[in-house]
CSV table of C-alpha atoms in Angstrom, one decimal:
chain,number,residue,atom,x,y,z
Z,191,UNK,CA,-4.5,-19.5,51.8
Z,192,UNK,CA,-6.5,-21.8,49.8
Z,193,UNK,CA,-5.0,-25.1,49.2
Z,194,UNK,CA,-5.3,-27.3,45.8
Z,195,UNK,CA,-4.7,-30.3,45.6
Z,196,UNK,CA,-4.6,-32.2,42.3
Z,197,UNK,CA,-4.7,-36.2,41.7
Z,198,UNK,CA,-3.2,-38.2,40.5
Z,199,UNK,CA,0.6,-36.9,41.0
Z,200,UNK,CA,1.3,-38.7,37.9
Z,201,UNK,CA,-0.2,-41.1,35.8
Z,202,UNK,CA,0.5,-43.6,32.5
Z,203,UNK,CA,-2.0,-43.8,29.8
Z,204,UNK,CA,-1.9,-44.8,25.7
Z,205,UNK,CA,-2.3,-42.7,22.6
Z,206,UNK,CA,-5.7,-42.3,22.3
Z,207,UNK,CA,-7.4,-43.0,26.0
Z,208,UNK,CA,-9.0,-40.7,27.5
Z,209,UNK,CA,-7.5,-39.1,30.6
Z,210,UNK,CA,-9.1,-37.2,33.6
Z,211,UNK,CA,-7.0,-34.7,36.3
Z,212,UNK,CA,-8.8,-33.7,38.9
Z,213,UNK,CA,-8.4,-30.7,41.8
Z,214,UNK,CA,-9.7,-29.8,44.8
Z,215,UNK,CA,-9.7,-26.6,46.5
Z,216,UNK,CA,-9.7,-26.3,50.2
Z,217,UNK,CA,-12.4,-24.0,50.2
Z,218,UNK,CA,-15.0,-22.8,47.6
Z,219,UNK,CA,-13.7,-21.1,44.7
Z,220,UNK,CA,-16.9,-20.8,42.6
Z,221,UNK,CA,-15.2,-21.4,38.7
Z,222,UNK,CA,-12.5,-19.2,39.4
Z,223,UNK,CA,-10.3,-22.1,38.1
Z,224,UNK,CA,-7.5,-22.0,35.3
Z,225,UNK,CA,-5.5,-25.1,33.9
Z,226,UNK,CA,-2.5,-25.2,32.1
Z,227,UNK,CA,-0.1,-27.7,30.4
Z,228,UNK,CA,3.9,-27.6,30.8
Z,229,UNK,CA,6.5,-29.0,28.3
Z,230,UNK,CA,9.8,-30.5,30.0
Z,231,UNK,CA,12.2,-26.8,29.4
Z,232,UNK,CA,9.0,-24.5,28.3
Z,233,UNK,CA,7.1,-22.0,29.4
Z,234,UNK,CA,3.4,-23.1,31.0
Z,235,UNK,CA,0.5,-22.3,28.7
Z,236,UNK,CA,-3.2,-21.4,29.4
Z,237,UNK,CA,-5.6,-24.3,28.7
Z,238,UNK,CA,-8.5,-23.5,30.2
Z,239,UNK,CA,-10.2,-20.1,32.7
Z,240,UNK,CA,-13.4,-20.2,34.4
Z,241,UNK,CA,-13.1,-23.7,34.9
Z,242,UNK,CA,-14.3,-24.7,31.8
Z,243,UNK,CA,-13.8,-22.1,29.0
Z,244,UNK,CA,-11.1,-23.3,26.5
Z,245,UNK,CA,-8.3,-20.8,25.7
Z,246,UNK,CA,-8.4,-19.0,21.9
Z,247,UNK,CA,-6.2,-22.1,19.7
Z,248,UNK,CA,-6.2,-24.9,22.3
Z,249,UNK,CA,-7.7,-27.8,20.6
Z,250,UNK,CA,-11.4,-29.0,21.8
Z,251,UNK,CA,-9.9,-32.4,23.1
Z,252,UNK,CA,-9.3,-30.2,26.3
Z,253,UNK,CA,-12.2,-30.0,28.8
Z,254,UNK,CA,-12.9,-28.6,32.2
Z,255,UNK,CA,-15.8,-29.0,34.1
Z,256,UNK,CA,-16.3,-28.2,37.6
Z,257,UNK,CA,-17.3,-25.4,40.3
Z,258,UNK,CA,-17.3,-24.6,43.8
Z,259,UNK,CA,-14.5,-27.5,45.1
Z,260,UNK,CA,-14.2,-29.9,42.9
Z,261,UNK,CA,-12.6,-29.7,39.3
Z,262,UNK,CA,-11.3,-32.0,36.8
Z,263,UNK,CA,-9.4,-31.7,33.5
Z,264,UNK,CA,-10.5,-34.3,31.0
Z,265,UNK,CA,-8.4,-34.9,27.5
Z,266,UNK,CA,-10.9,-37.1,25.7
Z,267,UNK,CA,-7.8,-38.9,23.1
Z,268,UNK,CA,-4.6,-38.7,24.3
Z,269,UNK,CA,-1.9,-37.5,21.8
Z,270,UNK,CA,1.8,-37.7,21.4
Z,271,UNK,CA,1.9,-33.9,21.8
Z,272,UNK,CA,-0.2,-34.3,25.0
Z,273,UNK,CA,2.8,-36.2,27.4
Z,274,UNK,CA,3.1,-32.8,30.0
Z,275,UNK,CA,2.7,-31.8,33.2
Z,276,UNK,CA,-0.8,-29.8,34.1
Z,277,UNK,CA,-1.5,-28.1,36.7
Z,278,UNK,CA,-4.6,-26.4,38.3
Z,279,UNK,CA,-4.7,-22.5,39.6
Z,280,UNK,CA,-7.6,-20.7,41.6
Z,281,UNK,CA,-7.2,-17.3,41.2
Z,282,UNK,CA,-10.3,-16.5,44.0
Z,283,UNK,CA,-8.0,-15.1,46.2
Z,284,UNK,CA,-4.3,-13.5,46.7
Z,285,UNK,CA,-2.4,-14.9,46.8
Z,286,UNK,CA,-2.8,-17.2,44.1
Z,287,UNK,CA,-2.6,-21.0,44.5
Z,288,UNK,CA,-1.0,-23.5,41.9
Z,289,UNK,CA,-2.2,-27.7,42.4
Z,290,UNK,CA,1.6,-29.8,42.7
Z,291,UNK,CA,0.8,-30.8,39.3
Z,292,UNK,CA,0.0,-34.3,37.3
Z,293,UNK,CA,2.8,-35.4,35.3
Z,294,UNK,CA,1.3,-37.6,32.4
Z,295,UNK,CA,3.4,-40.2,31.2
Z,296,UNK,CA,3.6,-42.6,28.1
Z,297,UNK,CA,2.4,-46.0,29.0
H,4,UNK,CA,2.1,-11.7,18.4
H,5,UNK,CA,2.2,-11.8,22.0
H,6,UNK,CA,5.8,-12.0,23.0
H,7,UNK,CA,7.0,-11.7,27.0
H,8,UNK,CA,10.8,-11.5,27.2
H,9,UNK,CA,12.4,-11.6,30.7
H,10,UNK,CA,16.1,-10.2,31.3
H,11,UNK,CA,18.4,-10.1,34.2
H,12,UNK,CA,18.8,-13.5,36.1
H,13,UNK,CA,21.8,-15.0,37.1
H,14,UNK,CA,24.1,-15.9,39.4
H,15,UNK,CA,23.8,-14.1,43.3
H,16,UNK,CA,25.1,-14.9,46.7
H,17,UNK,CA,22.4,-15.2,49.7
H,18,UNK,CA,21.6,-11.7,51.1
H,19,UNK,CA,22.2,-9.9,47.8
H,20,UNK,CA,19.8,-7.8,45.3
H,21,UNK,CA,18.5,-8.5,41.4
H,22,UNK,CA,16.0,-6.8,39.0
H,23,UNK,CA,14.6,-8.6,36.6
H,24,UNK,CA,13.1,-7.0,33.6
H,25,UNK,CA,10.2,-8.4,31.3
H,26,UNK,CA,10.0,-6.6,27.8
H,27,UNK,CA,6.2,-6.2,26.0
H,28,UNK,CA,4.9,-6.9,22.7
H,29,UNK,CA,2.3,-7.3,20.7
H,30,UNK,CA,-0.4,-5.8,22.8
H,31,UNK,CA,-1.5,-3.1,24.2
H,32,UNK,CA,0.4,-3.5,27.6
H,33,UNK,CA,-1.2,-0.9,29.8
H,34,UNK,CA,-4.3,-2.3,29.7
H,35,UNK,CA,-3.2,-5.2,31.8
H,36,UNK,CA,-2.4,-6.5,35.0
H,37,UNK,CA,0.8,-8.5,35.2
H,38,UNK,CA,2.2,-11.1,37.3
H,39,UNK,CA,5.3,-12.8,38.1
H,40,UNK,CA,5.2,-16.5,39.0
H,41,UNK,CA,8.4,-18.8,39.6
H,42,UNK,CA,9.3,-22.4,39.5
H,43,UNK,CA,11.7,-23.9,41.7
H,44,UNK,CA,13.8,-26.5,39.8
H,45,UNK,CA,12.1,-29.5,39.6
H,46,UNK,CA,9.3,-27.8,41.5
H,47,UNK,CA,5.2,-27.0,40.5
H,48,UNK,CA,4.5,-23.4,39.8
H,49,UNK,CA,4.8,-20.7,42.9
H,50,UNK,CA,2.7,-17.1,42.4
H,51,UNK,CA,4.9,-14.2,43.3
H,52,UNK,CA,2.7,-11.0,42.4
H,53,UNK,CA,0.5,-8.8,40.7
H,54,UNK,CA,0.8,-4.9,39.5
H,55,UNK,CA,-2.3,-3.6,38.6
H,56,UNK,CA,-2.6,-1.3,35.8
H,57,UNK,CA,-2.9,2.7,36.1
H,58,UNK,CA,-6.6,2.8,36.2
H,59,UNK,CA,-6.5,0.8,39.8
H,60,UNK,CA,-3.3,2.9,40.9
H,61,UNK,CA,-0.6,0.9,40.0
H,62,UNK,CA,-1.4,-1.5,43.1
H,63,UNK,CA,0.5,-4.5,44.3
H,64,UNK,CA,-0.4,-8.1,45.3
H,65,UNK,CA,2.6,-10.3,47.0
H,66,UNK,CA,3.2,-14.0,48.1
H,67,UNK,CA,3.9,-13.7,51.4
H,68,UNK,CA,7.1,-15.7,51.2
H,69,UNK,CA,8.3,-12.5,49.4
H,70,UNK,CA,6.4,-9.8,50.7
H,71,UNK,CA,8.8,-6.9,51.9
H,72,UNK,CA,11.2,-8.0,50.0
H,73,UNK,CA,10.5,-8.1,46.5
H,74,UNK,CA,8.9,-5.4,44.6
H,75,UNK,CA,6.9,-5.0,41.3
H,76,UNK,CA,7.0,-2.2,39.1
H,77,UNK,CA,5.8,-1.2,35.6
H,78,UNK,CA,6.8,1.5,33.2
H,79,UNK,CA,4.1,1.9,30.7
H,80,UNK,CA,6.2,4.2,28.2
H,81,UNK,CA,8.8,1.6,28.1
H,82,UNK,CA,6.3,-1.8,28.0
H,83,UNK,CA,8.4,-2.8,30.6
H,84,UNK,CA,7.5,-4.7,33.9
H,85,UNK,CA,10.2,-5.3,36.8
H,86,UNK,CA,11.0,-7.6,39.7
H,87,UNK,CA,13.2,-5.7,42.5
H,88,UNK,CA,14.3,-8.8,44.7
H,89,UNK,CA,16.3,-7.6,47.6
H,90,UNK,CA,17.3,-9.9,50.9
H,91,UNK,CA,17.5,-13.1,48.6
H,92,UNK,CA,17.6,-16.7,50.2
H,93,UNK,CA,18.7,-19.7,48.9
H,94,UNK,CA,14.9,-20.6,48.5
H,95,UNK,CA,14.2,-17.8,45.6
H,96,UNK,CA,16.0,-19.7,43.3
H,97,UNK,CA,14.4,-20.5,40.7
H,98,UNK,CA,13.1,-19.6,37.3
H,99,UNK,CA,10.8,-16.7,37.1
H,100,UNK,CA,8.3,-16.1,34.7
H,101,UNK,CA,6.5,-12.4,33.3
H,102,UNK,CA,2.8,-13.4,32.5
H,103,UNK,CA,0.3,-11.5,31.7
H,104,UNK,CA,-3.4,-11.6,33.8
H,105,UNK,CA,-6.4,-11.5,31.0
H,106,UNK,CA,-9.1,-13.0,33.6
H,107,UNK,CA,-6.3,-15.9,34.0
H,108,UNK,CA,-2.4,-16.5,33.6
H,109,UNK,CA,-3.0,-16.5,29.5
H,110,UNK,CA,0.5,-15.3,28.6
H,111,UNK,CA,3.7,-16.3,29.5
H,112,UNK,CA,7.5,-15.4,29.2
H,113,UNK,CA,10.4,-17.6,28.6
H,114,UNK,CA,11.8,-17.2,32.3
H,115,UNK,CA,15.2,-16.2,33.5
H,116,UNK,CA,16.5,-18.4,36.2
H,117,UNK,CA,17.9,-17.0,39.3
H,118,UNK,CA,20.7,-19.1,41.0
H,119,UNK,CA,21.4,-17.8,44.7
H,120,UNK,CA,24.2,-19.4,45.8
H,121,UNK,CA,27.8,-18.3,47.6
């Protein structure tokens, strides 16, 4: 199975910095490589497929970038709305692999 | 609209049987391929499985911690997906989510939670 493993675990930051996730697969994934944002009680929701195409709605604040191993998540100004967990998905190979997550936090 | 709304979780001891149900809307849902992913509480995100649609023969995909013991179906007439879980362990609790697969995870249910538990 491939392995992905996201950093930080958690992290504090202000409205309006600009935060980066990353996530590493154990093994090359090319950009098969979703993110997605959960709300404490909700449903995940779809951010970003192909490592860096942005979902229909989600604002342009959310980035990806990435390929191959090595991934990253970037939210260029951080917004009240924004204080989730996100988590990373490669979706190479079956089964299907989730990162642990990266619980943002308000500083 | 999209809306995914799952049906049929509760309470059930270790060794016993559930089916979930996830009822379809606002698309045309035999055109997709649909998963089922849970979340343990207070857990990160755990794939389950895939059904593939009836132009790739209805075909499954499992997690191995679940493999031969749960099983996906779909009933296109009814916009209806399904989640036989038989043999359950403590460790399937959780709550499971019906999401549909448009080249990623881009839809997802409200969940049902599944307690196992005597």
């Amino acid at each position: 199975d491939i392995q992905m493993t996201q950093s930080p675990s958690s992290l504090s930051a202000s409205v309006g910095d600009r935060v980066t996730i990353t996530c590493r697969a154990s093994q090359g994934i090319s950009n098969d490589l979703a993110w997605f944002q959960q709300k404490p009680g909700k449903a995940p929701k779809s951010l970003i497929y192909g490592a860096s195409s942005l979902q229909s709605g989600v604002p342009s604040k959310f980035s990806g970038s990435g390929s191959g191993t090595d991934f990253a998540l970037t939210i260029s100004s951080l917004q009240p709305e924004d204080y989730a967990t996100y988590y990373c998905q490669q979706y190479k190979t079956y089964p299907l692999t989730f990162g642990g997550g990266t619980k943002v936090e308000i500083k | 609209e999209v809306q995914l709304v799952e049906s049929g979780g509760g309470l059930v001891q270790p060794g016993g049987s559930l089916r979930l149900s996830c009822a379809a809307s606002g698309f045309t849902f035999s055109d997709y391929y649909m998963d089922w992913v849970r979340q343990a509480p207070g857990k990160g995100l755990e794939w389950v499985g895939r059904i593939r649609k009836k132009d790739n023969s209805f075909t499954t995909e499992y997690a191995a911690s679940v493999r031969g013991r749960f099983t996906i179906s779909r009933d296109d007439s009814k916009n209806s997906l399904y989640l036989q879980m038989n043999s359950l362990k403590t460790e399937d609790t959780a709550v499971y989510y019906c999401v549909r697969v448009e080249y990623t995870l881009d839809y997802w249910g409200q969940g049902t939670l599944v307690t196992v538990s005597s």
